[in-house]
């Protein structure tokens, strides 16, 4: 299997602690002051949640399961001193649809163990917990 194309992006300083990045047709503003966009650390958290969410959706849809929606909530704790990297991350999935719990559990596990490039690019000593709930037509399961 051939390696994927390299990731190439350009990032330019816009003043203060604000930067604008361009890659392909996408533009993203990073702002360490939390005004014009997410901080770089928040962007990393978005990337992890988005990577795993995309994997879970892909796995469930390919399994022809009746997925109606998916949301995630990521909570991350960081060291108090520099560098203030993540030490603990909890990622909770809310799956909407009549999807069997064992299939959601397997999709989350596959993302974490095999597919999520972002997770596999992070520090291996991060305490990482994943949980999920399923909302069906009748409520929680």
JSON list of N, CA, C and O in Angstrom, two decimals, residues 56-116:
[
{"chain": "A", "resi": 56, "resn": "UNK", "atom": "N", "xyz": [-15.92, 6.38, 13.50]},
{"chain": "A", "resi": 56, "resn": "UNK", "atom": "CA", "xyz": [-17.11, 5.70, 14.04]},
{"chain": "A", "resi": 56, "resn": "UNK", "atom": "C", "xyz": [-18.27, 5.79, 13.05]},
{"chain": "A", "resi": 56, "resn": "UNK", "atom": "O", "xyz": [-18.94, 4.79, 12.77]},
{"chain": "A", "resi": 57, "resn": "UNK", "atom": "N", "xyz": [-18.51, 6.97, 12.49]},
{"chain": "A", "resi": 57, "resn": "UNK", "atom": "CA", "xyz": [-19.58, 7.12, 11.50]},
{"chain": "A", "resi": 57, "resn": "UNK", "atom": "C", "xyz": [-19.31, 6.20, 10.31]},
{"chain": "A", "resi": 57, "resn": "UNK", "atom": "O", "xyz": [-20.20, 5.47, 9.86]},
{"chain": "A", "resi": 58, "resn": "UNK", "atom": "N", "xyz": [-18.10, 6.21, 9.79]},
{"chain": "A", "resi": 58, "resn": "UNK", "atom": "CA", "xyz": [-17.77, 5.39, 8.64]},
{"chain": "A", "resi": 58, "resn": "UNK", "atom": "C", "xyz": [-17.99, 3.91, 8.92]},
{"chain": "A", "resi": 58, "resn": "UNK", "atom": "O", "xyz": [-18.59, 3.19, 8.10]},
{"chain": "A", "resi": 59, "resn": "UNK", "atom": "N", "xyz": [-17.56, 3.45, 10.06]},
{"chain": "A", "resi": 59, "resn": "UNK", "atom": "CA", "xyz": [-17.69, 2.03, 10.42]},
{"chain": "A", "resi": 59, "resn": "UNK", "atom": "C", "xyz": [-19.17, 1.65, 10.55]},
{"chain": "A", "resi": 59, "resn": "UNK", "atom": "O", "xyz": [-19.61, 0.61, 10.04]},
{"chain": "A", "resi": 60, "resn": "UNK", "atom": "N", "xyz": [-19.95, 2.48, 11.22]},
{"chain": "A", "resi": 60, "resn": "UNK", "atom": "CA", "xyz": [-21.37, 2.17, 11.43]},
{"chain": "A", "resi": 60, "resn": "UNK", "atom": "C", "xyz": [-22.15, 2.23, 10.12]},
{"chain": "A", "resi": 60, "resn": "UNK", "atom": "O", "xyz": [-22.99, 1.37, 9.85]},
{"chain": "A", "resi": 61, "resn": "UNK", "atom": "N", "xyz": [-21.86, 3.22, 9.28]},
{"chain": "A", "resi": 61, "resn": "UNK", "atom": "CA", "xyz": [-22.56, 3.35, 7.99]},
{"chain": "A", "resi": 61, "resn": "UNK", "atom": "C", "xyz": [-22.19, 2.18, 7.08]},
{"chain": "A", "resi": 61, "resn": "UNK", "atom": "O", "xyz": [-23.05, 1.60, 6.42]},
{"chain": "A", "resi": 62, "resn": "UNK", "atom": "N", "xyz": [-20.90, 1.83, 7.04]},
{"chain": "A", "resi": 62, "resn": "UNK", "atom": "CA", "xyz": [-20.49, 0.68, 6.21]},
{"chain": "A", "resi": 62, "resn": "UNK", "atom": "C", "xyz": [-21.13, -0.61, 6.71]},
{"chain": "A", "resi": 62, "resn": "UNK", "atom": "O", "xyz": [-21.33, -1.54, 5.93]},
{"chain": "A", "resi": 63, "resn": "UNK", "atom": "N", "xyz": [-21.43, -0.66, 8.00]},
{"chain": "A", "resi": 63, "resn": "UNK", "atom": "CA", "xyz": [-22.12, -1.83, 8.56]},
{"chain": "A", "resi": 63, "resn": "UNK", "atom": "C", "xyz": [-23.63, -1.79, 8.33]},
{"chain": "A", "resi": 63, "resn": "UNK", "atom": "O", "xyz": [-24.35, -2.63, 8.86]},
{"chain": "A", "resi": 64, "resn": "UNK", "atom": "N", "xyz": [-24.08, -0.80, 7.57]},
{"chain": "A", "resi": 64, "resn": "UNK", "atom": "CA", "xyz": [-25.50, -0.65, 7.22]},
{"chain": "A", "resi": 64, "resn": "UNK", "atom": "C", "xyz": [-26.40, -0.54, 8.44]},
{"chain": "A", "resi": 64, "resn": "UNK", "atom": "O", "xyz": [-27.53, -1.07, 8.46]},
{"chain": "A", "resi": 65, "resn": "UNK", "atom": "N", "xyz": [-25.90, 0.16, 9.45]},
{"chain": "A", "resi": 65, "resn": "UNK", "atom": "CA", "xyz": [-26.68, 0.36, 10.67]},
{"chain": "A", "resi": 65, "resn": "UNK", "atom": "C", "xyz": [-27.45, 1.68, 10.56]},
{"chain": "A", "resi": 65, "resn": "UNK", "atom": "O", "xyz": [-27.00, 2.62, 9.90]},
{"chain": "A", "resi": 66, "resn": "UNK", "atom": "N", "xyz": [-28.60, 1.77, 11.21]},
{"chain": "A", "resi": 66, "resn": "UNK", "atom": "CA", "xyz": [-29.46, 2.96, 11.08]},
{"chain": "A", "resi": 66, "resn": "UNK", "atom": "C", "xyz": [-28.98, 4.14, 11.93]},
{"chain": "A", "resi": 66, "resn": "UNK", "atom": "O", "xyz": [-29.66, 4.59, 12.86]},
{"chain": "A", "resi": 67, "resn": "UNK", "atom": "N", "xyz": [-27.83, 4.67, 11.60]},
{"chain": "A", "resi": 67, "resn": "UNK", "atom": "CA", "xyz": [-27.26, 5.81, 12.32]},
{"chain": "A", "resi": 67, "resn": "UNK", "atom": "C", "xyz": [-27.99, 7.08, 11.88]},
{"chain": "A", "resi": 67, "resn": "UNK", "atom": "O", "xyz": [-28.04, 7.40, 10.70]},
{"chain": "A", "resi": 68, "resn": "UNK", "atom": "N", "xyz": [-28.55, 7.80, 12.85]},
{"chain": "A", "resi": 68, "resn": "UNK", "atom": "CA", "xyz": [-29.27, 9.04, 12.55]},
{"chain": "A", "resi": 68, "resn": "UNK", "atom": "C", "xyz": [-28.46, 10.27, 12.96]},
{"chain": "A", "resi": 68, "resn": "UNK", "atom": "O", "xyz": [-28.72, 11.36, 12.47]},
{"chain": "A", "resi": 69, "resn": "UNK", "atom": "N", "xyz": [-27.50, 10.11, 13.85]},
{"chain": "A", "resi": 69, "resn": "UNK", "atom": "CA", "xyz": [-26.70, 11.24, 14.29]},
{"chain": "A", "resi": 69, "resn": "UNK", "atom": "C", "xyz": [-25.58, 10.80, 15.21]},
{"chain": "A", "resi": 69, "resn": "UNK", "atom": "O", "xyz": [-25.60, 9.70, 15.76]},
{"chain": "A", "resi": 70, "resn": "UNK", "atom": "N", "xyz": [-24.59, 11.67, 15.34]},
{"chain": "A", "resi": 70, "resn": "UNK", "atom": "CA", "xyz": [-23.48, 11.39, 16.24]},
{"chain": "A", "resi": 70, "resn": "UNK", "atom": "C", "xyz": [-22.91, 12.73, 16.72]},
{"chain": "A", "resi": 70, "resn": "UNK", "atom": "O", "xyz": [-22.70, 13.64, 15.93]},
{"chain": "A", "resi": 71, "resn": "UNK", "atom": "N", "xyz": [-22.71, 12.83, 18.02]},
{"chain": "A", "resi": 71, "resn": "UNK", "atom": "CA", "xyz": [-22.06, 13.99, 18.63]},
{"chain": "A", "resi": 71, "resn": "UNK", "atom": "C", "xyz": [-20.97, 13.47, 19.56]},
{"chain": "A", "resi": 71, "resn": "UNK", "atom": "O", "xyz": [-21.04, 12.33, 20.03]},
{"chain": "A", "resi": 72, "resn": "UNK", "atom": "N", "xyz": [-19.99, 14.31, 19.82]},
{"chain": "A", "resi": 72, "resn": "UNK", "atom": "CA", "xyz": [-18.95, 13.94, 20.78]},
{"chain": "A", "resi": 72, "resn": "UNK", "atom": "C", "xyz": [-18.73, 15.10, 21.75]},
{"chain": "A", "resi": 72, "resn": "UNK", "atom": "O", "xyz": [-18.99, 16.26, 21.42]},
{"chain": "A", "resi": 73, "resn": "UNK", "atom": "N", "xyz": [-18.25, 14.77, 22.93]},
{"chain": "A", "resi": 73, "resn": "UNK", "atom": "CA", "xyz": [-17.79, 15.77, 23.89]},
{"chain": "A", "resi": 73, "resn": "UNK", "atom": "C", "xyz": [-16.44, 15.31, 24.39]},
{"chain": "A", "resi": 73, "resn": "UNK", "atom": "O", "xyz": [-16.30, 14.21, 24.93]},
{"chain": "A", "resi": 74, "resn": "UNK", "atom": "N", "xyz": [-15.44, 16.16, 24.19]},
{"chain": "A", "resi": 74, "resn": "UNK", "atom": "CA", "xyz": [-14.08, 15.86, 24.64]},
{"chain": "A", "resi": 74, "resn": "UNK", "atom": "C", "xyz": [-13.75, 16.75, 25.82]},
{"chain": "A", "resi": 74, "resn": "UNK", "atom": "O", "xyz": [-14.00, 17.95, 25.80]},
{"chain": "A", "resi": 75, "resn": "UNK", "atom": "N", "xyz": [-13.21, 16.13, 26.86]},
{"chain": "A", "resi": 75, "resn": "UNK", "atom": "CA", "xyz": [-12.71, 16.85, 28.02]},
{"chain": "A", "resi": 75, "resn": "UNK", "atom": "C", "xyz": [-11.25, 16.46, 28.18]},
{"chain": "A", "resi": 75, "resn": "UNK", "atom": "O", "xyz": [-10.93, 15.27, 28.27]},
{"chain": "A", "resi": 76, "resn": "UNK", "atom": "N", "xyz": [-10.38, 17.47, 28.20]},
{"chain": "A", "resi": 76, "resn": "UNK", "atom": "CA", "xyz": [-8.96, 17.19, 28.31]},
{"chain": "A", "resi": 76, "resn": "UNK", "atom": "C", "xyz": [-8.34, 17.91, 29.49]},
{"chain": "A", "resi": 76, "resn": "UNK", "atom": "O", "xyz": [-8.66, 19.07, 29.74]},
{"chain": "A", "resi": 77, "resn": "UNK", "atom": "N", "xyz": [-7.47, 17.23, 30.20]},
{"chain": "A", "resi": 77, "resn": "UNK", "atom": "CA", "xyz": [-6.71, 17.84, 31.29]},
{"chain": "A", "resi": 77, "resn": "UNK", "atom": "C", "xyz": [-5.26, 17.97, 30.84]},
{"chain": "A", "resi": 77, "resn": "UNK", "atom": "O", "xyz": [-4.74, 17.09, 30.14]},
{"chain": "A", "resi": 78, "resn": "UNK", "atom": "N", "xyz": [-4.63, 19.07, 31.28]},
{"chain": "A", "resi": 78, "resn": "UNK", "atom": "CA", "xyz": [-3.25, 19.35, 30.86]},
{"chain": "A", "resi": 78, "resn": "UNK", "atom": "C", "xyz": [-2.36, 19.57, 32.06]},
{"chain": "A", "resi": 78, "resn": "UNK", "atom": "O", "xyz": [-2.83, 19.93, 33.14]},
{"chain": "A", "resi": 79, "resn": "UNK", "atom": "N", "xyz": [-1.06, 19.37, 31.85]},
{"chain": "A", "resi": 79, "resn": "UNK", "atom": "CA", "xyz": [-0.07, 19.65, 32.90]},
{"chain": "A", "resi": 79, "resn": "UNK", "atom": "C", "xyz": [-0.14, 21.11, 33.30]},
{"chain": "A", "resi": 79, "resn": "UNK", "atom": "O", "xyz": [-0.43, 21.97, 32.48]},
{"chain": "A", "resi": 80, "resn": "UNK", "atom": "N", "xyz": [0.21, 21.38, 34.55]},
{"chain": "A", "resi": 80, "resn": "UNK", "atom": "CA", "xyz": [0.22, 22.75, 35.03]},
{"chain": "A", "resi": 80, "resn": "UNK", "atom": "C", "xyz": [1.43, 23.55, 34.59]},
{"chain": "A", "resi": 80, "resn": "UNK", "atom": "O", "xyz": [1.37, 24.76, 34.45]},
{"chain": "A", "resi": 81, "resn": "UNK", "atom": "N", "xyz": [2.55, 22.86, 34.35]},
{"chain": "A", "resi": 81, "resn": "UNK", "atom": "CA", "xyz": [3.78, 23.56, 33.95]},
{"chain": "A", "resi": 81, "resn": "UNK", "atom": "C", "xyz": [4.07, 23.28, 32.48]},
{"chain": "A", "resi": 81, "resn": "UNK", "atom": "O", "xyz": [3.51, 22.38, 31.87]},
{"chain": "A", "resi": 82, "resn": "UNK", "atom": "N", "xyz": [4.98, 24.07, 31.94]},
{"chain": "A", "resi": 82, "resn": "UNK", "atom": "CA", "xyz": [5.37, 23.92, 30.53]},
{"chain": "A", "resi": 82, "resn": "UNK", "atom": "C", "xyz": [6.20, 22.66, 30.33]},
{"chain": "A", "resi": 82, "resn": "UNK", "atom": "O", "xyz": [6.98, 22.32, 31.20]},
{"chain": "A", "resi": 83, "resn": "UNK", "atom": "N", "xyz": [6.04, 21.96, 29.26]},
{"chain": "A", "resi": 83, "resn": "UNK", "atom": "CA", "xyz": [4.99, 22.14, 28.28]},
{"chain": "A", "resi": 83, "resn": "UNK", "atom": "C", "xyz": [3.67, 21.60, 28.82]},
{"chain": "A", "resi": 83, "resn": "UNK", "atom": "O", "xyz": [3.64, 20.54, 29.47]},
{"chain": "A", "resi": 84, "resn": "UNK", "atom": "N", "xyz": [2.59, 22.30, 28.56]},
{"chain": "A", "resi": 84, "resn": "UNK", "atom": "CA", "xyz": [1.28, 21.95, 29.13]},
{"chain": "A", "resi": 84, "resn": "UNK", "atom": "C", "xyz": [0.52, 21.00, 28.22]},
{"chain": "A", "resi": 84, "resn": "UNK", "atom": "O", "xyz": [-0.54, 21.30, 27.71]},
{"chain": "A", "resi": 85, "resn": "UNK", "atom": "N", "xyz": [1.10, 19.84, 28.00]},
{"chain": "A", "resi": 85, "resn": "UNK", "atom": "CA", "xyz": [0.49, 18.85, 27.11]},
{"chain": "A", "resi": 85, "resn": "UNK", "atom": "C", "xyz": [-0.66, 18.14, 27.82]},
{"chain": "A", "resi": 85, "resn": "UNK", "atom": "O", "xyz": [-0.80, 18.20, 29.04]},
{"chain": "A", "resi": 86, "resn": "UNK", "atom": "N", "xyz": [-1.47, 17.46, 27.01]},
{"chain": "A", "resi": 86, "resn": "UNK", "atom": "CA", "xyz": [-2.58, 16.69, 27.57]},
{"chain": "A", "resi": 86, "resn": "UNK", "atom": "C", "xyz": [-2.03, 15.53, 28.40]},
{"chain": "A", "resi": 86, "resn": "UNK", "atom": "O", "xyz": [-1.12, 14.82, 27.99]},
{"chain": "A", "resi": 87, "resn": "UNK", "atom": "N", "xyz": [-2.60, 15.36, 29.58]},
{"chain": "A", "resi": 87, "resn": "UNK", "atom": "CA", "xyz": [-2.27, 14.21, 30.42]},
{"chain": "A", "resi": 87, "resn": "UNK", "atom": "C", "xyz": [-3.43, 13.23, 30.50]},
{"chain": "A", "resi": 87, "resn": "UNK", "atom": "O", "xyz": [-3.23, 12.05, 30.77]},
{"chain": "A", "resi": 88, "resn": "UNK", "atom": "N", "xyz": [-4.64, 13.74, 30.26]},
{"chain": "A", "resi": 88, "resn": "UNK", "atom": "CA", "xyz": [-5.84, 12.91, 30.39]},
{"chain": "A", "resi": 88, "resn": "UNK", "atom": "C", "xyz": [-6.89, 13.45, 29.42]},
{"chain": "A", "resi": 88, "resn": "UNK", "atom": "O", "xyz": [-7.13, 14.66, 29.37]},
{"chain": "A", "resi": 89, "resn": "UNK", "atom": "N", "xyz": [-7.50, 12.54, 28.68]},
{"chain": "A", "resi": 89, "resn": "UNK", "atom": "CA", "xyz": [-8.56, 12.91, 27.75]},
{"chain": "A", "resi": 89, "resn": "UNK", "atom": "C", "xyz": [-9.71, 11.93, 27.91]},
{"chain": "A", "resi": 89, "resn": "UNK", "atom": "O", "xyz": [-9.50, 10.71, 27.98]},
{"chain": "A", "resi": 90, "resn": "UNK", "atom": "N", "xyz": [-10.92, 12.47, 27.98]},
{"chain": "A", "resi": 90, "resn": "UNK", "atom": "CA", "xyz": [-12.14, 11.67, 27.98]},
{"chain": "A", "resi": 90, "resn": "UNK", "atom": "C", "xyz": [-12.95, 12.08, 26.76]},
{"chain": "A", "resi": 90, "resn": "UNK", "atom": "O", "xyz": [-13.19, 13.27, 26.54]},
{"chain": "A", "resi": 91, "resn": "UNK", "atom": "N", "xyz": [-13.35, 11.11, 25.96]},
{"chain": "A", "resi": 91, "resn": "UNK", "atom": "CA", "xyz": [-14.13, 11.38, 24.76]},
{"chain": "A", "resi": 91, "resn": "UNK", "atom": "C", "xyz": [-15.42, 10.57, 24.85]},
{"chain": "A", "resi": 91, "resn": "UNK", "atom": "O", "xyz": [-15.39, 9.34, 24.92]},
{"chain": "A", "resi": 92, "resn": "UNK", "atom": "N", "xyz": [-16.54, 11.30, 24.88]},
{"chain": "A", "resi": 92, "resn": "UNK", "atom": "CA", "xyz": [-17.86, 10.68, 25.01]},
{"chain": "A", "resi": 92, "resn": "UNK", "atom": "C", "xyz": [-18.62, 10.83, 23.70]},
{"chain": "A", "resi": 92, "resn": "UNK", "atom": "O", "xyz": [-18.71, 11.93, 23.16]},
{"chain": "A", "resi": 93, "resn": "UNK", "atom": "N", "xyz": [-19.15, 9.73, 23.20]},
{"chain": "A", "resi": 93, "resn": "UNK", "atom": "CA", "xyz": [-19.93, 9.71, 21.97]},
{"chain": "A", "resi": 93, "resn": "UNK", "atom": "C", "xyz": [-21.41, 9.60, 22.31]},
{"chain": "A", "resi": 93, "resn": "UNK", "atom": "O", "xyz": [-21.78, 8.80, 23.18]},
{"chain": "A", "resi": 94, "resn": "UNK", "atom": "N", "xyz": [-22.22, 10.38, 21.62]},
{"chain": "A", "resi": 94, "resn": "UNK", "atom": "CA", "xyz": [-23.68, 10.25, 21.72]},
{"chain": "A", "resi": 94, "resn": "UNK", "atom": "C", "xyz": [-24.16, 9.84, 20.33]},
{"chain": "A", "resi": 94, "resn": "UNK", "atom": "O", "xyz": [-24.09, 10.62, 19.38]},
{"chain": "A", "resi": 95, "resn": "UNK", "atom": "N", "xyz": [-24.59, 8.60, 20.23]},
{"chain": "A", "resi": 95, "resn": "UNK", "atom": "CA", "xyz": [-25.04, 8.03, 18.97]},
{"chain": "A", "resi": 95, "resn": "UNK", "atom": "C", "xyz": [-26.57, 8.07, 18.96]},
{"chain": "A", "resi": 95, "resn": "UNK", "atom": "O", "xyz": [-27.21, 7.64, 19.92]},
{"chain": "A", "resi": 96, "resn": "UNK", "atom": "N", "xyz": [-27.13, 8.57, 17.88]},
{"chain": "A", "resi": 96, "resn": "UNK", "atom": "CA", "xyz": [-28.58, 8.59, 17.73]},
{"chain": "A", "resi": 96, "resn": "UNK", "atom": "C", "xyz": [-28.97, 7.59, 16.65]},
{"chain": "A", "resi": 96, "resn": "UNK", "atom": "O", "xyz": [-28.41, 7.61, 15.55]},
{"chain": "A", "resi": 97, "resn": "UNK", "atom": "N", "xyz": [-29.91, 6.74, 16.99]},
{"chain": "A", "resi": 97, "resn": "UNK", "atom": "CA", "xyz": [-30.39, 5.72, 16.07]},
{"chain": "A", "resi": 97, "resn": "UNK", "atom": "C", "xyz": [-30.50, 4.38, 16.77]},
{"chain": "A", "resi": 97, "resn": "UNK", "atom": "O", "xyz": [-30.00, 4.20, 17.88]},
{"chain": "A", "resi": 98, "resn": "UNK", "atom": "N", "xyz": [-31.15, 3.45, 16.12]},
{"chain": "A", "resi": 98, "resn": "UNK", "atom": "CA", "xyz": [-31.33, 2.11, 16.69]},
{"chain": "A", "resi": 98, "resn": "UNK", "atom": "C", "xyz": [-30.11, 1.26, 16.35]},
{"chain": "A", "resi": 98, "resn": "UNK", "atom": "O", "xyz": [-30.19, 0.32, 15.55]},
{"chain": "A", "resi": 99, "resn": "UNK", "atom": "N", "xyz": [-28.99, 1.63, 16.95]},
{"chain": "A", "resi": 99, "resn": "UNK", "atom": "CA", "xyz": [-27.71, 0.97, 16.68]},
{"chain": "A", "resi": 99, "resn": "UNK", "atom": "C", "xyz": [-27.36, 0.11, 17.89]},
{"chain": "A", "resi": 99, "resn": "UNK", "atom": "O", "xyz": [-27.35, 0.60, 19.02]},
{"chain": "A", "resi": 100, "resn": "UNK", "atom": "N", "xyz": [-27.07, -1.17, 17.68]},
{"chain": "A", "resi": 100, "resn": "UNK", "atom": "CA", "xyz": [-26.72, -2.04, 18.82]},
{"chain": "A", "resi": 100, "resn": "UNK", "atom": "C", "xyz": [-25.46, -1.54, 19.55]},
{"chain": "A", "resi": 100, "resn": "UNK", "atom": "O", "xyz": [-24.48, -1.14, 18.93]},
{"chain": "A", "resi": 101, "resn": "UNK", "atom": "N", "xyz": [-25.52, -1.61, 20.87]},
{"chain": "A", "resi": 101, "resn": "UNK", "atom": "CA", "xyz": [-24.42, -1.13, 21.70]},
{"chain": "A", "resi": 101, "resn": "UNK", "atom": "C", "xyz": [-23.11, -1.83, 21.38]},
{"chain": "A", "resi": 101, "resn": "UNK", "atom": "O", "xyz": [-22.04, -1.21, 21.36]},
{"chain": "A", "resi": 102, "resn": "UNK", "atom": "N", "xyz": [-23.16, -3.13, 21.09]},
{"chain": "A", "resi": 102, "resn": "UNK", "atom": "CA", "xyz": [-21.91, -3.86, 20.81]},
{"chain": "A", "resi": 102, "resn": "UNK", "atom": "C", "xyz": [-21.26, -3.37, 19.52]},
{"chain": "A", "resi": 102, "resn": "UNK", "atom": "O", "xyz": [-20.04, -3.36, 19.39]},
{"chain": "A", "resi": 103, "resn": "UNK", "atom": "N", "xyz": [-22.06, -2.90, 18.57]},
{"chain": "A", "resi": 103, "resn": "UNK", "atom": "CA", "xyz": [-21.50, -2.38, 17.31]},
{"chain": "A", "resi": 103, "resn": "UNK", "atom": "C", "xyz": [-20.87, -1.01, 17.52]},
{"chain": "A", "resi": 103, "resn": "UNK", "atom": "O", "xyz": [-19.85, -0.69, 16.92]},
{"chain": "A", "resi": 104, "resn": "UNK", "atom": "N", "xyz": [-21.49, -0.18, 18.38]},
{"chain": "A", "resi": 104, "resn": "UNK", "atom": "CA", "xyz": [-20.89, 1.12, 18.70]},
{"chain": "A", "resi": 104, "resn": "UNK", "atom": "C", "xyz": [-19.59, 0.91, 19.46]},
{"chain": "A", "resi": 104, "resn": "UNK", "atom": "O", "xyz": [-18.56, 1.53, 19.14]},
{"chain": "A", "resi": 105, "resn": "UNK", "atom": "N", "xyz": [-19.61, 0.02, 20.43]},
{"chain": "A", "resi": 105, "resn": "UNK", "atom": "CA", "xyz": [-18.40, -0.27, 21.21]},
{"chain": "A", "resi": 105, "resn": "UNK", "atom": "C", "xyz": [-17.27, -0.74, 20.30]},
{"chain": "A", "resi": 105, "resn": "UNK", "atom": "O", "xyz": [-16.12, -0.30, 20.43]},
{"chain": "A", "resi": 106, "resn": "UNK", "atom": "N", "xyz": [-17.58, -1.58, 19.34]},
{"chain": "A", "resi": 106, "resn": "UNK", "atom": "CA", "xyz": [-16.57, -2.10, 18.41]},
{"chain": "A", "resi": 106, "resn": "UNK", "atom": "C", "xyz": [-16.06, -1.00, 17.49]},
{"chain": "A", "resi": 106, "resn": "UNK", "atom": "O", "xyz": [-14.85, -0.91, 17.22]},
{"chain": "A", "resi": 107, "resn": "UNK", "atom": "N", "xyz": [-16.94, -0.12, 17.02]},
{"chain": "A", "resi": 107, "resn": "UNK", "atom": "CA", "xyz": [-16.52, 0.98, 16.15]},
{"chain": "A", "resi": 107, "resn": "UNK", "atom": "C", "xyz": [-15.58, 1.93, 16.90]},
{"chain": "A", "resi": 107, "resn": "UNK", "atom": "O", "xyz": [-14.56, 2.36, 16.35]},
{"chain": "A", "resi": 108, "resn": "UNK", "atom": "N", "xyz": [-15.91, 2.25, 18.13]},
{"chain": "A", "resi": 108, "resn": "UNK", "atom": "CA", "xyz": [-15.04, 3.12, 18.94]},
{"chain": "A", "resi": 108, "resn": "UNK", "atom": "C", "xyz": [-13.69, 2.45, 19.17]},
{"chain": "A", "resi": 108, "resn": "UNK", "atom": "O", "xyz": [-12.63, 3.08, 19.03]},
{"chain": "A", "resi": 109, "resn": "UNK", "atom": "N", "xyz": [-13.71, 1.17, 19.48]},
{"chain": "A", "resi": 109, "resn": "UNK", "atom": "CA", "xyz": [-12.46, 0.44, 19.72]},
{"chain": "A", "resi": 109, "resn": "UNK", "atom": "C", "xyz": [-11.60, 0.38, 18.45]},
{"chain": "A", "resi": 109, "resn": "UNK", "atom": "O", "xyz": [-10.39, 0.57, 18.51]},
{"chain": "A", "resi": 110, "resn": "UNK", "atom": "N", "xyz": [-12.21, 0.13, 17.30]},
{"chain": "A", "resi": 110, "resn": "UNK", "atom": "CA", "xyz": [-11.46, 0.09, 16.05]},
{"chain": "A", "resi": 110, "resn": "UNK", "atom": "C", "xyz": [-10.82, 1.44, 15.75]},
{"chain": "A", "resi": 110, "resn": "UNK", "atom": "O", "xyz": [-9.66, 1.51, 15.32]},
{"chain": "A", "resi": 111, "resn": "UNK", "atom": "N", "xyz": [-11.56, 2.51, 15.99]},
{"chain": "A", "resi": 111, "resn": "UNK", "atom": "CA", "xyz": [-11.00, 3.83, 15.76]},
{"chain": "A", "resi": 111, "resn": "UNK", "atom": "C", "xyz": [-9.79, 4.05, 16.66]},
{"chain": "A", "resi": 111, "resn": "UNK", "atom": "O", "xyz": [-8.73, 4.47, 16.19]},
{"chain": "A", "resi": 112, "resn": "UNK", "atom": "N", "xyz": [-9.95, 3.76, 17.91]},
{"chain": "A", "resi": 112, "resn": "UNK", "atom": "CA", "xyz": [-8.87, 3.99, 18.88]},
{"chain": "A", "resi": 112, "resn": "UNK", "atom": "C", "xyz": [-7.66, 3.09, 18.63]},
{"chain": "A", "resi": 112, "resn": "UNK", "atom": "O", "xyz": [-6.53, 3.54, 18.68]},
{"chain": "A", "resi": 113, "resn": "UNK", "atom": "N", "xyz": [-7.90, 1.83, 18.37]},
{"chain": "A", "resi": 113, "resn": "UNK", "atom": "CA", "xyz": [-6.81, 0.87, 18.27]},
{"chain": "A", "resi": 113, "resn": "UNK", "atom": "C", "xyz": [-6.16, 0.81, 16.90]},
{"chain": "A", "resi": 113, "resn": "UNK", "atom": "O", "xyz": [-4.98, 0.46, 16.79]},
{"chain": "A", "resi": 114, "resn": "UNK", "atom": "N", "xyz": [-6.91, 1.17, 15.84]},
{"chain": "A", "resi": 114, "resn": "UNK", "atom": "CA", "xyz": [-6.37, 0.94, 14.50]},
{"chain": "A", "resi": 114, "resn": "UNK", "atom": "C", "xyz": [-6.40, 2.16, 13.59]},
{"chain": "A", "resi": 114, "resn": "UNK", "atom": "O", "xyz": [-5.43, 2.42, 12.89]},
{"chain": "A", "resi": 115, "resn": "UNK", "atom": "N", "xyz": [-7.51, 2.89, 13.54]},
{"chain": "A", "resi": 115, "resn": "UNK", "atom": "CA", "xyz": [-7.71, 3.84, 12.46]},
{"chain": "A", "resi": 115, "resn": "UNK", "atom": "C", "xyz": [-7.38, 5.30, 12.75]},
{"chain": "A", "resi": 115, "resn": "UNK", "atom": "O", "xyz": [-6.97, 6.01, 11.84]},
{"chain": "A", "resi": 116, "resn": "UNK", "atom": "N", "xyz": [-7.59, 5.79, 13.95]},
{"chain": "A", "resi": 116, "resn": "UNK", "atom": "CA", "xyz": [-7.48, 7.23, 14.19]},
{"chain": "A", "resi": 116, "resn": "UNK", "atom": "C", "xyz": [-6.03, 7.72, 14.15]},
{"chain": "A", "resi": 116, "resn": "UNK", "atom": "O", "xyz": [-5.25, 7.53, 15.09]}
]
